[in-house]
Structures are given as structure tokens and as C-alpha cells.
Coordinates of C-alpha atoms in Angstrom, one line a residue:
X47 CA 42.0 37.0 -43.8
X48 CA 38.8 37.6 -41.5
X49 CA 38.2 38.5 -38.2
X50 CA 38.1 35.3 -36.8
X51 CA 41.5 33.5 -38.0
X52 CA 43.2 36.7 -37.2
X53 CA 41.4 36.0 -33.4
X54 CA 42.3 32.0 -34.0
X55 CA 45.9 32.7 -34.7
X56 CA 45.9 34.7 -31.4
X57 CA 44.6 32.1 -29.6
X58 CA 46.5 29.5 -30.3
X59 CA 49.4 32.1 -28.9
X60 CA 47.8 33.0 -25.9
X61 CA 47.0 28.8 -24.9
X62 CA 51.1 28.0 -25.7
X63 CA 52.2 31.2 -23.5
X64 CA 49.4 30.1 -20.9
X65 CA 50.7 26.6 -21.0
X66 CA 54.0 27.5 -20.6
X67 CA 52.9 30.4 -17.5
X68 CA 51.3 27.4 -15.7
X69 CA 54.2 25.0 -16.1
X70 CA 56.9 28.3 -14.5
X71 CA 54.5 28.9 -11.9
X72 CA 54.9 25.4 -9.8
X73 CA 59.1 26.5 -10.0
X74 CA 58.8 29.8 -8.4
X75 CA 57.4 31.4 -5.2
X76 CA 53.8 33.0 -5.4
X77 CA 54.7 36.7 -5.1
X78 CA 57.0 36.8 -8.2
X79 CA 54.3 34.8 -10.2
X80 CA 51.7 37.5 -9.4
X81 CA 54.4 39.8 -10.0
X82 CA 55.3 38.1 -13.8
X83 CA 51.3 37.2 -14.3
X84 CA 50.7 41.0 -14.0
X85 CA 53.6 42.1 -16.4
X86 CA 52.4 39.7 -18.6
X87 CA 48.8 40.5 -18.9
X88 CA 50.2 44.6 -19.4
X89 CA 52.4 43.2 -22.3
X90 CA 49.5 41.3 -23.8
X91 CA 47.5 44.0 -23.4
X92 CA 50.3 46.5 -25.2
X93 CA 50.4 44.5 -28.2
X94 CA 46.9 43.1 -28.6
X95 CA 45.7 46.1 -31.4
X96 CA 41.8 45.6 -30.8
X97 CA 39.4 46.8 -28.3
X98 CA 36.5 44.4 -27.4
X99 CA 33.2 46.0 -25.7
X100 CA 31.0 43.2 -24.6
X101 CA 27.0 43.8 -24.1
X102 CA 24.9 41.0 -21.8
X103 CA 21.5 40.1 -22.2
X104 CA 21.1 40.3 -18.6
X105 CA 22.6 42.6 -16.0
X106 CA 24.0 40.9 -12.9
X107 CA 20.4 38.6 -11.6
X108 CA 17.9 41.0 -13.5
X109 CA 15.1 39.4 -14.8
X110 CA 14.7 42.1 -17.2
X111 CA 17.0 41.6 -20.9
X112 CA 19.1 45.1 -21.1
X113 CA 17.6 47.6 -22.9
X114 CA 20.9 47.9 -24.8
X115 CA 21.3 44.3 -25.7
X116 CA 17.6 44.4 -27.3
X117 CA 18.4 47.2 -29.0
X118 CA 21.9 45.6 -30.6
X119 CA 19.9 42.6 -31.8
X120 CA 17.4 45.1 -33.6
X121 CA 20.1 47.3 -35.2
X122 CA 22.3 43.9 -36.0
X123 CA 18.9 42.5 -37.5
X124 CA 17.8 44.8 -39.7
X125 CA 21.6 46.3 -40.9
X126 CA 23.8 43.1 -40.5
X127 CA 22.1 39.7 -40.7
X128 CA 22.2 39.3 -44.7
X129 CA 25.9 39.0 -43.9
X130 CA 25.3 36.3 -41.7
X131 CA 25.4 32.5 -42.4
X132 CA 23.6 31.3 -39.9
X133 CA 20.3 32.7 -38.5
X134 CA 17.6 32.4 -36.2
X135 CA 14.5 32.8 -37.0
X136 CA 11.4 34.2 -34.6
X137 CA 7.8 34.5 -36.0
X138 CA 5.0 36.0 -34.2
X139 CA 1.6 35.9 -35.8
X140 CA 2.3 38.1 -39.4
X141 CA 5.7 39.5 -37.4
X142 CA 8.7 37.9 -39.1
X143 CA 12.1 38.8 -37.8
X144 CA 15.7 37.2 -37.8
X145 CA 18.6 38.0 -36.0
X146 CA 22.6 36.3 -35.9
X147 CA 22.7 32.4 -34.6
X148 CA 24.9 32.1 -31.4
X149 CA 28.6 32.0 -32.2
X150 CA 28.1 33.7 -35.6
X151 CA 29.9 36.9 -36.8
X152 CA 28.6 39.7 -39.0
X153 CA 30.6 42.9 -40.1
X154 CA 29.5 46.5 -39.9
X155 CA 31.0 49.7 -41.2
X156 CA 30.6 52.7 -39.7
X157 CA 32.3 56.2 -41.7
X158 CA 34.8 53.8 -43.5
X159 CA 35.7 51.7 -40.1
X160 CA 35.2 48.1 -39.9
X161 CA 33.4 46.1 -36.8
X162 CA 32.9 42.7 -35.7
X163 CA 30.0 41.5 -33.9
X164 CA 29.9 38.4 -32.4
X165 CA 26.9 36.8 -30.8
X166 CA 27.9 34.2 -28.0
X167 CA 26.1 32.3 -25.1
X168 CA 27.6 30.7 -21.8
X169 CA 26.5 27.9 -19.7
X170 CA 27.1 27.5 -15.8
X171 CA 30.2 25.1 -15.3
X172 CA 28.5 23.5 -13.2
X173 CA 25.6 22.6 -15.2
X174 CA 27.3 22.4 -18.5
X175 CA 27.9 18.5 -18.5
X176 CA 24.7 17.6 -16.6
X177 CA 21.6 18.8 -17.3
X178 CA 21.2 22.2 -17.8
X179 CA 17.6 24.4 -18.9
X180 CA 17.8 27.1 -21.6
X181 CA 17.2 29.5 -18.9
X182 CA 20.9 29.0 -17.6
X183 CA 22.3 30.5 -20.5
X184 CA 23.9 33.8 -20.9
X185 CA 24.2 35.6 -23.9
X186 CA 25.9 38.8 -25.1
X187 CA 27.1 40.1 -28.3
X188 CA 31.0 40.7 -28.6
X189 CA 32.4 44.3 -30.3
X190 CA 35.5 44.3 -32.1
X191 CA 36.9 47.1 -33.7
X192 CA 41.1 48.5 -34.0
X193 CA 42.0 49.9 -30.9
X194 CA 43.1 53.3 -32.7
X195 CA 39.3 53.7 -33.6
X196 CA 38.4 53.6 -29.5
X197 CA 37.2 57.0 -29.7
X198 CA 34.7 56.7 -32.6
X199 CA 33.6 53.4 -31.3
X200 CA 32.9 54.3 -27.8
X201 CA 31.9 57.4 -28.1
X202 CA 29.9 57.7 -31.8
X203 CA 29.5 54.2 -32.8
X204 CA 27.6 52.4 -30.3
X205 CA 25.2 55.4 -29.1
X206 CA 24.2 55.2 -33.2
X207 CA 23.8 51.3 -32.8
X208 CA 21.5 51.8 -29.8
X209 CA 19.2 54.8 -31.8
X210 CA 19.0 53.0 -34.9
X211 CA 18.0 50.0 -32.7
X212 CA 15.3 52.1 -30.6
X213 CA 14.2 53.6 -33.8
X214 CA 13.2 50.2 -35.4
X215 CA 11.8 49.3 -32.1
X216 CA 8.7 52.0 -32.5
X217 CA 8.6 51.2 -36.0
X218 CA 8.0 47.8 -35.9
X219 CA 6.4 47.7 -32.0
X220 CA 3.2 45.3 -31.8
X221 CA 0.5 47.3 -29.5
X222 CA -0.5 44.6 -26.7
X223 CA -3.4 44.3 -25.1
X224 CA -2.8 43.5 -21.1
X225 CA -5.0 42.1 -18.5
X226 CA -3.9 41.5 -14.9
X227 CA -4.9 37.9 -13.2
X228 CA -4.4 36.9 -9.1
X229 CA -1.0 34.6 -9.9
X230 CA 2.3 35.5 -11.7
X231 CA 3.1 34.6 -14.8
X232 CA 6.6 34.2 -16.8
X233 CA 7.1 36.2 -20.0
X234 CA 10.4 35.2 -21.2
X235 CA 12.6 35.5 -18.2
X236 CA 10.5 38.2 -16.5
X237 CA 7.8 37.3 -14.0
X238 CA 4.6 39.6 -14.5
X239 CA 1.3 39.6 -13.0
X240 CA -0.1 40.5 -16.4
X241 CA -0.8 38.4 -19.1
X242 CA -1.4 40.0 -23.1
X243 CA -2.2 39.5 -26.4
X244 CA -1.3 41.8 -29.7
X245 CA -3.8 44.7 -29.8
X246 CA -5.4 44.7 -33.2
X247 CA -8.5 47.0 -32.5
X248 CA -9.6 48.3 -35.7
X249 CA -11.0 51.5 -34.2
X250 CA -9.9 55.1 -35.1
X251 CA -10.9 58.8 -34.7
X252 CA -11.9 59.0 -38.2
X253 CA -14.6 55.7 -38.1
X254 CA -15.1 56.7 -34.6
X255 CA -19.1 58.0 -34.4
X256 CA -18.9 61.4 -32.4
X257 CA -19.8 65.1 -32.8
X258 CA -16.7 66.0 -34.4
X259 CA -16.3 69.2 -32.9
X260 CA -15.7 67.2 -29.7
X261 CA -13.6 64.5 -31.3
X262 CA -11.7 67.4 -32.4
X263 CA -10.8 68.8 -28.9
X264 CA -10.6 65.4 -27.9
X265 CA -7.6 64.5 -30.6
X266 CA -6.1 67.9 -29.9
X267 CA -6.1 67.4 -25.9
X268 CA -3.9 64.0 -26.9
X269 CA -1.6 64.7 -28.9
X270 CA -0.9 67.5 -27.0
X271 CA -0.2 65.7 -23.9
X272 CA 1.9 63.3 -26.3
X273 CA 4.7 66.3 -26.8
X274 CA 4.5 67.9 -23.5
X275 CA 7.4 65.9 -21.2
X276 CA 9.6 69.0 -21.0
X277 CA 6.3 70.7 -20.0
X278 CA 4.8 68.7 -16.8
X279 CA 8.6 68.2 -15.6
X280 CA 8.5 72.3 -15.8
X281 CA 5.6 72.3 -13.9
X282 CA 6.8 69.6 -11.6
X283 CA 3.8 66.7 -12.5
X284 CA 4.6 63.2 -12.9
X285 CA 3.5 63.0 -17.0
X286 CA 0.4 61.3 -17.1
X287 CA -3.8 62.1 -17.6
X288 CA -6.9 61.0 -16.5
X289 CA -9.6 60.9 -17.8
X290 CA -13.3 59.8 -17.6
X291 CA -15.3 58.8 -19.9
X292 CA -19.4 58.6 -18.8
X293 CA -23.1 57.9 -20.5
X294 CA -25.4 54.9 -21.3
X295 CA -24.1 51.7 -22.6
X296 CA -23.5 51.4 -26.3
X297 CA -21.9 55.1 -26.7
X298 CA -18.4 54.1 -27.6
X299 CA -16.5 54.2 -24.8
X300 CA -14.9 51.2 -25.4
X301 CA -14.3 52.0 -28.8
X302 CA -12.7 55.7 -27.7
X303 CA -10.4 53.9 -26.0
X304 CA -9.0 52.2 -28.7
X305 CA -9.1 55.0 -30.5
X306 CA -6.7 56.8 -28.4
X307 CA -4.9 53.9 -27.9
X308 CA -4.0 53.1 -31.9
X309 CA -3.7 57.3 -32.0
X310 CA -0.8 57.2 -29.6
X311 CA 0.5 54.1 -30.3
X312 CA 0.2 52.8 -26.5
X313 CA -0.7 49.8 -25.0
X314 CA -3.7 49.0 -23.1
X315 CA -4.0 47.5 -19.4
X316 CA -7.1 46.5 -18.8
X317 CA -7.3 46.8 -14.9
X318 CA -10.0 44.2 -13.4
X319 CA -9.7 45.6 -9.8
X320 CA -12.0 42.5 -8.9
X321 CA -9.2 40.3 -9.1
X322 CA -6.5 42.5 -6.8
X323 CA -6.1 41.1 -3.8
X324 CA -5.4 44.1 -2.0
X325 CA -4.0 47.5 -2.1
X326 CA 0.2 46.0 -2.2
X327 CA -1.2 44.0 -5.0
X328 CA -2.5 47.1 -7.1
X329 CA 0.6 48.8 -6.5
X330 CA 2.6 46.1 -8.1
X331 CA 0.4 46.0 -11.1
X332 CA 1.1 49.7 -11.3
X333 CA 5.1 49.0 -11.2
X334 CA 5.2 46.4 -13.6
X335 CA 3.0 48.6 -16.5
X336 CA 5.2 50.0 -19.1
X337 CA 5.2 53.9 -20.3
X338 CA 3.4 54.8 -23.5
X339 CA 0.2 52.9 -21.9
X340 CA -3.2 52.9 -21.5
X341 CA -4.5 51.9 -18.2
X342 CA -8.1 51.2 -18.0
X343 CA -10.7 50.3 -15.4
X344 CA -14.1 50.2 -16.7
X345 CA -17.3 50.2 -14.8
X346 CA -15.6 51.4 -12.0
X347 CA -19.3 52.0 -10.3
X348 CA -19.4 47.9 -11.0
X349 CA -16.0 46.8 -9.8
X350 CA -15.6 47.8 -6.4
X351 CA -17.6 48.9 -3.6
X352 CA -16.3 52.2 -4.0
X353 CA -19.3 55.0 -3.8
X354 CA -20.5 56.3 -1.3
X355 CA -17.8 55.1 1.1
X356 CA -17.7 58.1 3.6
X357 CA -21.2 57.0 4.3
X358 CA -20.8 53.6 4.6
X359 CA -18.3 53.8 7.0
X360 CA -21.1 55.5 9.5
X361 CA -23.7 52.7 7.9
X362 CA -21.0 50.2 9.2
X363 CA -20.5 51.2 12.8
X364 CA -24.1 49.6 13.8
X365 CA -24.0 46.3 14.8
X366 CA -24.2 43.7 12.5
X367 CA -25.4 40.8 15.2
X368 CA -29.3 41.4 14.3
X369 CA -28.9 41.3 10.8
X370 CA -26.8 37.4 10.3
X371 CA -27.4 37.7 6.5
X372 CA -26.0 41.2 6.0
X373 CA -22.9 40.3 8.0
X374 CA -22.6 37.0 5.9
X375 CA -22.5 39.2 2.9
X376 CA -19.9 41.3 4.1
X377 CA -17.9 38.6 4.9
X378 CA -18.3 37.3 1.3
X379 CA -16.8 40.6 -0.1
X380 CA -14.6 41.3 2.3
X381 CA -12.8 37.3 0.9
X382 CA -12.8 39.1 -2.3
X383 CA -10.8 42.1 -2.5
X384 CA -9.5 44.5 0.0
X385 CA -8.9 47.4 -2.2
X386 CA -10.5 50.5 -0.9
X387 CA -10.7 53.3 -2.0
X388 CA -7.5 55.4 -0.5
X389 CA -5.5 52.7 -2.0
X390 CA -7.2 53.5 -6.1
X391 CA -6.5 57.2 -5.3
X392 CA -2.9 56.2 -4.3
X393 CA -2.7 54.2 -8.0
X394 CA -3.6 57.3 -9.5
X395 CA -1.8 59.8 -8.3
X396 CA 0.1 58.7 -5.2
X397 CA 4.0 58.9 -5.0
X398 CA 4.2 55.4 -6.9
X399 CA 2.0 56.9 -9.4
X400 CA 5.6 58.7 -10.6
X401 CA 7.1 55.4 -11.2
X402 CA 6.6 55.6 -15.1
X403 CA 6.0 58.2 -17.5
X404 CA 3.6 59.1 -20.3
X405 CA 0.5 57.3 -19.6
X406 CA -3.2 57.7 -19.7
X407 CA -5.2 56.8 -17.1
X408 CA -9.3 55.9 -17.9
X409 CA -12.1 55.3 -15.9
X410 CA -15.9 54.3 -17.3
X411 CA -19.0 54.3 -16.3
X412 CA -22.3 54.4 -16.7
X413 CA -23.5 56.1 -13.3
X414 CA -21.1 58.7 -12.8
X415 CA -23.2 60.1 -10.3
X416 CA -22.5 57.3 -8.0
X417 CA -18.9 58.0 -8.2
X418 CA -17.0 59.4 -4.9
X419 CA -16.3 63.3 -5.7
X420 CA -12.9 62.6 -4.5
X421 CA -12.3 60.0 -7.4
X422 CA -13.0 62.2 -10.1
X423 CA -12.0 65.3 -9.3
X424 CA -9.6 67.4 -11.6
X425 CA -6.2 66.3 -11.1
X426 CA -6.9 62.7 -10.9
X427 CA -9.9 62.5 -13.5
X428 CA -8.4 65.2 -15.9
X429 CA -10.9 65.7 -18.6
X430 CA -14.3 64.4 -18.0
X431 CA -15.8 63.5 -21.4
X432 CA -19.7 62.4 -22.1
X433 CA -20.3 59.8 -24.6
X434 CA -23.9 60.5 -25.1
X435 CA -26.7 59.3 -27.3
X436 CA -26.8 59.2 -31.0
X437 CA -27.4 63.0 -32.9
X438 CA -27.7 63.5 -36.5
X439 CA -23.7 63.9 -37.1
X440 CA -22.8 60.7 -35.0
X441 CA -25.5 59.4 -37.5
X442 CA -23.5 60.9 -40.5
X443 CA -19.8 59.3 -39.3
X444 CA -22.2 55.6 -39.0
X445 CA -24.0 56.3 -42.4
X446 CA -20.2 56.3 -44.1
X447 CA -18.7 53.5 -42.1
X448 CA -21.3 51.0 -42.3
X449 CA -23.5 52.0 -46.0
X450 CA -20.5 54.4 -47.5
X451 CA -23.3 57.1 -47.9
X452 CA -22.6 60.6 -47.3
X453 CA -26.4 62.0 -48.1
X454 CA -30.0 60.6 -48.9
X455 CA -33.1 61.6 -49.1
X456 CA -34.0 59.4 -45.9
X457 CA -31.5 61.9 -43.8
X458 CA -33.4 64.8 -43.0
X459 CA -36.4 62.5 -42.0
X460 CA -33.6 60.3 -39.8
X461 CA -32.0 64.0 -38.7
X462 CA -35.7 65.0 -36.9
X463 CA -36.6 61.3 -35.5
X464 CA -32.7 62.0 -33.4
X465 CA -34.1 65.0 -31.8
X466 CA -37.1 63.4 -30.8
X467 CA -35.8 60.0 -29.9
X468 CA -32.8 59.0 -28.1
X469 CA -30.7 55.9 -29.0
X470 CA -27.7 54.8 -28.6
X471 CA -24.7 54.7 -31.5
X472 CA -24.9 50.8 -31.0
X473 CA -27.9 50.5 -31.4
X474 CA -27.9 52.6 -34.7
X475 CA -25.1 51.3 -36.0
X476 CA -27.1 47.6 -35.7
X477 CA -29.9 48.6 -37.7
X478 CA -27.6 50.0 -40.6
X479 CA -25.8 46.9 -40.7
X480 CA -26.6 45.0 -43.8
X481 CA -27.8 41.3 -42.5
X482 CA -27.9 40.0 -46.1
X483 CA -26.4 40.7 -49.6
X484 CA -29.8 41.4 -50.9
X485 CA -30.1 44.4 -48.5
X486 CA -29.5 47.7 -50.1
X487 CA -28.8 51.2 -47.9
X488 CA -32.1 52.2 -48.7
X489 CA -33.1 49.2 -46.8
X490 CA -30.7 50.0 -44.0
X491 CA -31.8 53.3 -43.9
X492 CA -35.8 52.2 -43.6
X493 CA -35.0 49.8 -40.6
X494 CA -33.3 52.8 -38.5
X495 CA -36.7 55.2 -38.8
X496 CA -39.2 51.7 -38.0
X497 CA -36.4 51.2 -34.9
X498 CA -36.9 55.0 -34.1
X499 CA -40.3 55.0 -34.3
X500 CA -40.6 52.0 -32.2
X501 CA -37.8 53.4 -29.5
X502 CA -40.0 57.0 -29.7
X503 CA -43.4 54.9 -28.8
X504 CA -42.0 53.3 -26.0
X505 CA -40.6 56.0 -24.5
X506 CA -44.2 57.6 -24.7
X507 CA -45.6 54.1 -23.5
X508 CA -43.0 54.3 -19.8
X509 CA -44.1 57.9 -19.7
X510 CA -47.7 57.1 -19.3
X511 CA -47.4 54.0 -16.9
X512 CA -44.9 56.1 -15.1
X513 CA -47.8 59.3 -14.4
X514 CA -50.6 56.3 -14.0
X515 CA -48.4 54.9 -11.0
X516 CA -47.7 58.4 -9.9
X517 CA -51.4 59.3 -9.8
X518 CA -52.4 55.7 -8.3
X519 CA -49.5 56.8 -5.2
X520 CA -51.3 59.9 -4.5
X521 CA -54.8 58.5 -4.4
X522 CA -53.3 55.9 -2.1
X523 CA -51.8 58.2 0.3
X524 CA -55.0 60.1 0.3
X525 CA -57.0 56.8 1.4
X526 CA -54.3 56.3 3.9
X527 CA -54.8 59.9 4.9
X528 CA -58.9 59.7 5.2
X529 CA -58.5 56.6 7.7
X530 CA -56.1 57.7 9.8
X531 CA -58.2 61.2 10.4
X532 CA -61.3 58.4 10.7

């Protein structure tokens, strides 16, 4: 006999002895009902022989679904649902999963005892017979075991469930990719004012085209801060880094980041500041990022007005009356964001900074100079890290990604071009791209030193006009010189 006609033989007991209760209580006075109901419900309760623990999807009018409850429908997923008859099925891009239909029961065992989970929904009363929207629902899952076994249950059992659960959580977790918009959105039953897709970034340390003494101290400096929460709560720092990542465009900043990102296994928020309304705004879009995350705001020279803002505010105090077109324009920004900068630094390491916990914090640009000191500085802007032009071993890591060669005799010509010429990884990794299937790696290799040479001429070509325009100044301010003295 299962689970379930032992519990339908019990409840045809309890409706005849509620029946009966219902019927006694219209003969005598309230107080001796309560009196009866409660010595009844101990005496039920006495020779009832199971314990139930029951776990909601939602606690009280959270949005958020209970950790615990997510963790149960993992555990009962992976360990329980090939006992199950009826299933539900829930397929995300190549992520297949299945977990126990509503009002289905699956046994466990745990060190030779015997459980019963039961998954189970509600509906409002109230809505039940009119129309109703899936949201209404509540659903929990339903533990049964023998009431000897409390101990064991409470106390080993359920803790396991939840660390098996959380376990297949991080092996099976999909890396998102977040980016924040000026309206909420609903995820499920959460409102957010992000919206993602799954993170599929091929990139990696070991493609990724660096020196690799500094992508060594690099990879060493995160996975470092990855173990050390018992160290920064030591040290009393919320656990989080900054860092900054600066040079030219086409370095592989973009790519570092999701480097470190599929290192760590974190997600990425891409931060457009543009689109925060103000500085409340950015705080909620701090509160509602997860930890183990990536938050990112590139071209931070490019999204705000945010250099040079101690000098602005002087720059500001003259009158904007004579100049109509320069107010205008100020008016125009001013309709855009009202970020400033206190209300960044406050994101990065104010007091609702502490709200979460391992996370990395990234800023790009390509102008670093133009930055504010007080938005880089250590502390904020941890590790400061340049992603610079190409050199012959960024050349090396691209020659073995792209052309699978690890020497030729076209390096060492390639190796003194680098010294002489600067260009960007992009831009290298273009010309060993293959653009046909007749194209060898010789080929490849050619194109790169014609580029170079080209990239080297130019160079010499600006440094030319640039001492012709230099010269053609000075004889100019000479002229200017010789007829003011006239």
C-alpha cells in the first residue's frame, strides 16, 4: 500500500469525524466546542504517525520564488523524477530539464528511511470559479516521512536536499548576459529593471591575445579574490574589486571581460549609465544585481559627463544668458540623465555598495586621462590594467588561434615590424584571418607585414605633415610678430 491510499484512508476518517464535529457543534454552547475542537485536534495529532514539512514557492507577498523551494525542485529533478508519472517539461535553448507535475508524488530514501514528496498548487477561493491568471497560484512541495524519523528529517535530511539542490544549481547554471533599460520588466514573478540573454562568449585566458606574464598576474589576482570571503570580512571590506581596464580601441578589453567572466563563472551587467534616470535609479540597478557578477560600464569617458567635473562646476557659475545655444545644450543633457558623479562613486563603493557580495566591478576606456582622479583611485578602481598595442607574443597567442601555427619563418621578420610599428590586436588578428579556403597561413602571414608596412608609412606620413604644420605656425607667428613691431 503507498503513501497516498494510506493518506486517502485517513481522509475519508477525518471528513466523517469532521462531519459529525459540525453537526455536535449547532447542540452545544461555543466554549465547550472550542474546548472539544481543541482536545480533538491534540488526539488527532497523537495518533496521526507522520510529520509533514511543507516548503512554498513564495514567502508571504515576495516576488522572489524561495531559495529553498528552487533548490527542492533541483534535488527532486535530478534524484526523484524517473519515479514520477507525470512530468513537466521546461526547455531553454540546448537546457533540457524536468521536474514532478502538480499533484504528483515521488519517493526518496535517505540512510534506509523512506519520504514522500508531494508537489501541490492552490488557487484563491475567490478566484477559483471565475477567472483566475496562473500568477494566482501557489505552489509548494509537501514532506512526508514517519514521525519517529523527525530528527533525521529535520535536522539531516532536508539541509542535504537543499546542498544537493545548490550543488546542481552551479553545475548546471546558464551565465547571463544583463543589460539595464529606463522601464521595469517581469521575469517570472519578479519585476527587474534588467533584461538578459544566456552568455555564450567564446572568449578565455588561453585564446585571449596578451603578454602572458601579465595574463598570468592577471588570472592569479582573480582567482584569488574568488577564495578570499573569510579574508575581506577579516579585514572588514564589503567583497568586491574594481578594476579598470585602459588603451586604444581594438585591444581586447571587451574580450578580457569575458574572459574573466567565463573564468569565474559570473554573470555580466552591462551598465549603460545613459539610460539611468538618476542617481535612485542607479542605486536600484545596483540592488537588484545578483552576487557572482560582472558589472560593467564601458566608455565611461563616453557615457556621462563625468571628467573634469570640479572644473565644470566653476565653468558653470557664469551666466548662461549671452550664450542661448550653450544653455540650450545644457538643457538637452540635463533631460537625459541626472547621474553625477557622487552618485557613481556611491555605486561603487558607498554603503549600498555592501548590498551583495563577490562581485567585480569594470570600467573602460580609451582616454583614461580624462577620467576624474577621484573615480579611479585605489579602492574603487582596484587594479588598473593597460590593454596595449599588439607585441610579438600577443602576435604568437593570434598566430595559434586563428592559423594554428606556433613558428614560421615569416616570425622573426613580423617580430621586428611590432617594435617598429604599432597596431592594434584587432587589427592583427583581421589580417590573419583566412577570407577564403584557397588562402593558406603563409598567405595570412604576408598580408600582416604589407598591413605593417603600410601602418609604419603612415605613421611616418602624419609625422611629417605634423613638423610641416609646426614649422608653417612658427613662421606665422613670426609674420605676426614683424607687423606688430612695424
Amino acid at each position: 500500500m503507498t503513501m497516498g491510499d494510506h493518506m486517502t484512508q485517513l481522509g475519508s476518517v477525518m471528513a466523517s469525524a469532521m462531519f459529525i464535529w459540525a453537526i455536535f457543534k449547532q447542540w452545544f454552547p461555543e466554549d465547550l466546542g472550542n474546548h472539544i475542537e481543541k482536545y480533538f485536534q491534540r488526539r488527532v495529532t497523537y495518533f496521526y504517525p507522520y510529520i509533514t514539512i511543507t516548503f512554498h514557492e513564495h514567502q508571504g507577498d515576495e516576488f522572489e520564488r524561495s531559495q529553498a523551494y528552487m533548490a527542492i525542485e533541483r534535488y527532486l529533478s535530478t534524484n526523484s523524477s524517473n519515479c514520477a508519472k507525470r512530468l513537466k517539461a521546461n526547455v531553454i535553448k540546448d537546457c533540457k530539464s524536468v521536474s514532478m507535475d502538480d499533484y504528483e508524488e515521488v519517493i526518496d530514501e535517505f540512510k534506509g528511511i523512506k519520504m514522500w514528496w508531494t508537489s501541490t498548487k492552490s488557487i484563491p477561493q475567490q478566484r477559483a470559479i471565475f477567472s483566475y491568471h496562473a500568477d494566482d497560484e501557489k505552489r509548494y512541495y509537501k514532506l512526508t516521512s514517519h514521525r519517529k524519523h523527525r530528527d533525521i528529517v529535520v535536522g539531516d535530511y532536508v539541509q542535504h536536499v537543499l546542498d544537493e539542490g545548490n550543488a546542481i544549481a552551479t553545475k548546471t547554471r546558464q551565465r547571463k548576459l544583463y543589460t539595464n533599460s529606463k522601464s521595469e520588466n517581469w521575469y517570472g514573478n519578479k519585476r527587474t529593471m534588467w533584461s538578459h540573454i544566456m552568455f555564450e562568449h567564446p572568449s578565455t585566458f588561453d585564446t585571449l591575445a596578451m603578454d602572458p606574464n601579465k595574463k598570468k598576474e592577471i588570472l592569479n589576482d582573480l582567482l584569488t579574490f574568488s577564495k578570499s570571503k573569510d579574508y575581506y570580512k577579516k579585514v572588514g571590506k564589503s567583497w568586491k574589486r574594481g578594476y579598470l581596464l585602459y588603451g586604444p580601441p581594438g585591444t581586447g578589453k571587451s574580450s578580457m571581460i569575458a574572459a574573466m567572466a567565463n573564468l569565474l563563472d559570473y554573470d555580466i551587467y552591462d551598465l549603460e549609465l545613459t539610460s539611468v534616470n538618476d542617481n535612485t535609479d542607479l542605486r536600484k540597478l545596483l540592488i537588484d544585481t545578483s552576487s557572482k557578477s560582472i558589472i560593467v560600464i564601458e566608455d565611461i569617458d563616453c557615457s556621462l559627463d563625468l571628467t573634469g567635473q570640479r572644473k565644470k562646476k566653476k565653468e558653470d557659475k557664469k551666466p548662461d544668458q549671452k550664450d542661448p545655444i550653450r544653455k540650450k545644450e545644457k538643457d538637452k543633457n540635463k533631460k537625459k540623465t541626472e547621474v553625477t558623479l557622487s552618485g557613481l562613486l556611491n555605486f561603487i563603493d558607498g554603503l549600498w555598495s555592501a548590498c551583495g557580495s563577490e562581485r567585480l566591478i569594470i570600467f573602460t576606456t580609451n582616454h583614461v586621462e580624462k577620467l576624474d582622479p577621484a573615480l579611479i583611485r585605489r579602492g574603487r578602481m582596484d587594479k588598473h590594467i593597460e590593454m596595449s598595442y599588439c607585441c610579438f607574443e600577443t602576435f604568437k597567442v593570434l598566430a595559434k588561434n586563428y592559423l594554428d601555427l606556433e613558428s614560421h619563418d615569416l616570425f622573426a621578420t613580423i617580430d621586428r615590424m611590432l617594435e617598429e610599428t604599432r597596431m592594434t590586436p584587432a587589427d592583427v588578428a583581421e589580417c590573419l584571418m583566412p577570407k577564403s579556403a584557397e588562402e593558406d597561413a603563409e598567405s595570412c602571414l604576408n598580408e600582416l607585414i604589407k598591413s605593417l608596412e603600410n601602418a609604419k608609412e603612415e605613421a611616418r606620413l602624419k609625422v611629417v605633415e605634423s613638423e610641416d604644420n609646426g614649422g608653417q605656425k612658427v613662421q606665422e607667428c613670426d609674420e605676426s610678430s614683424d607687423s606688430e613691431d612695424d
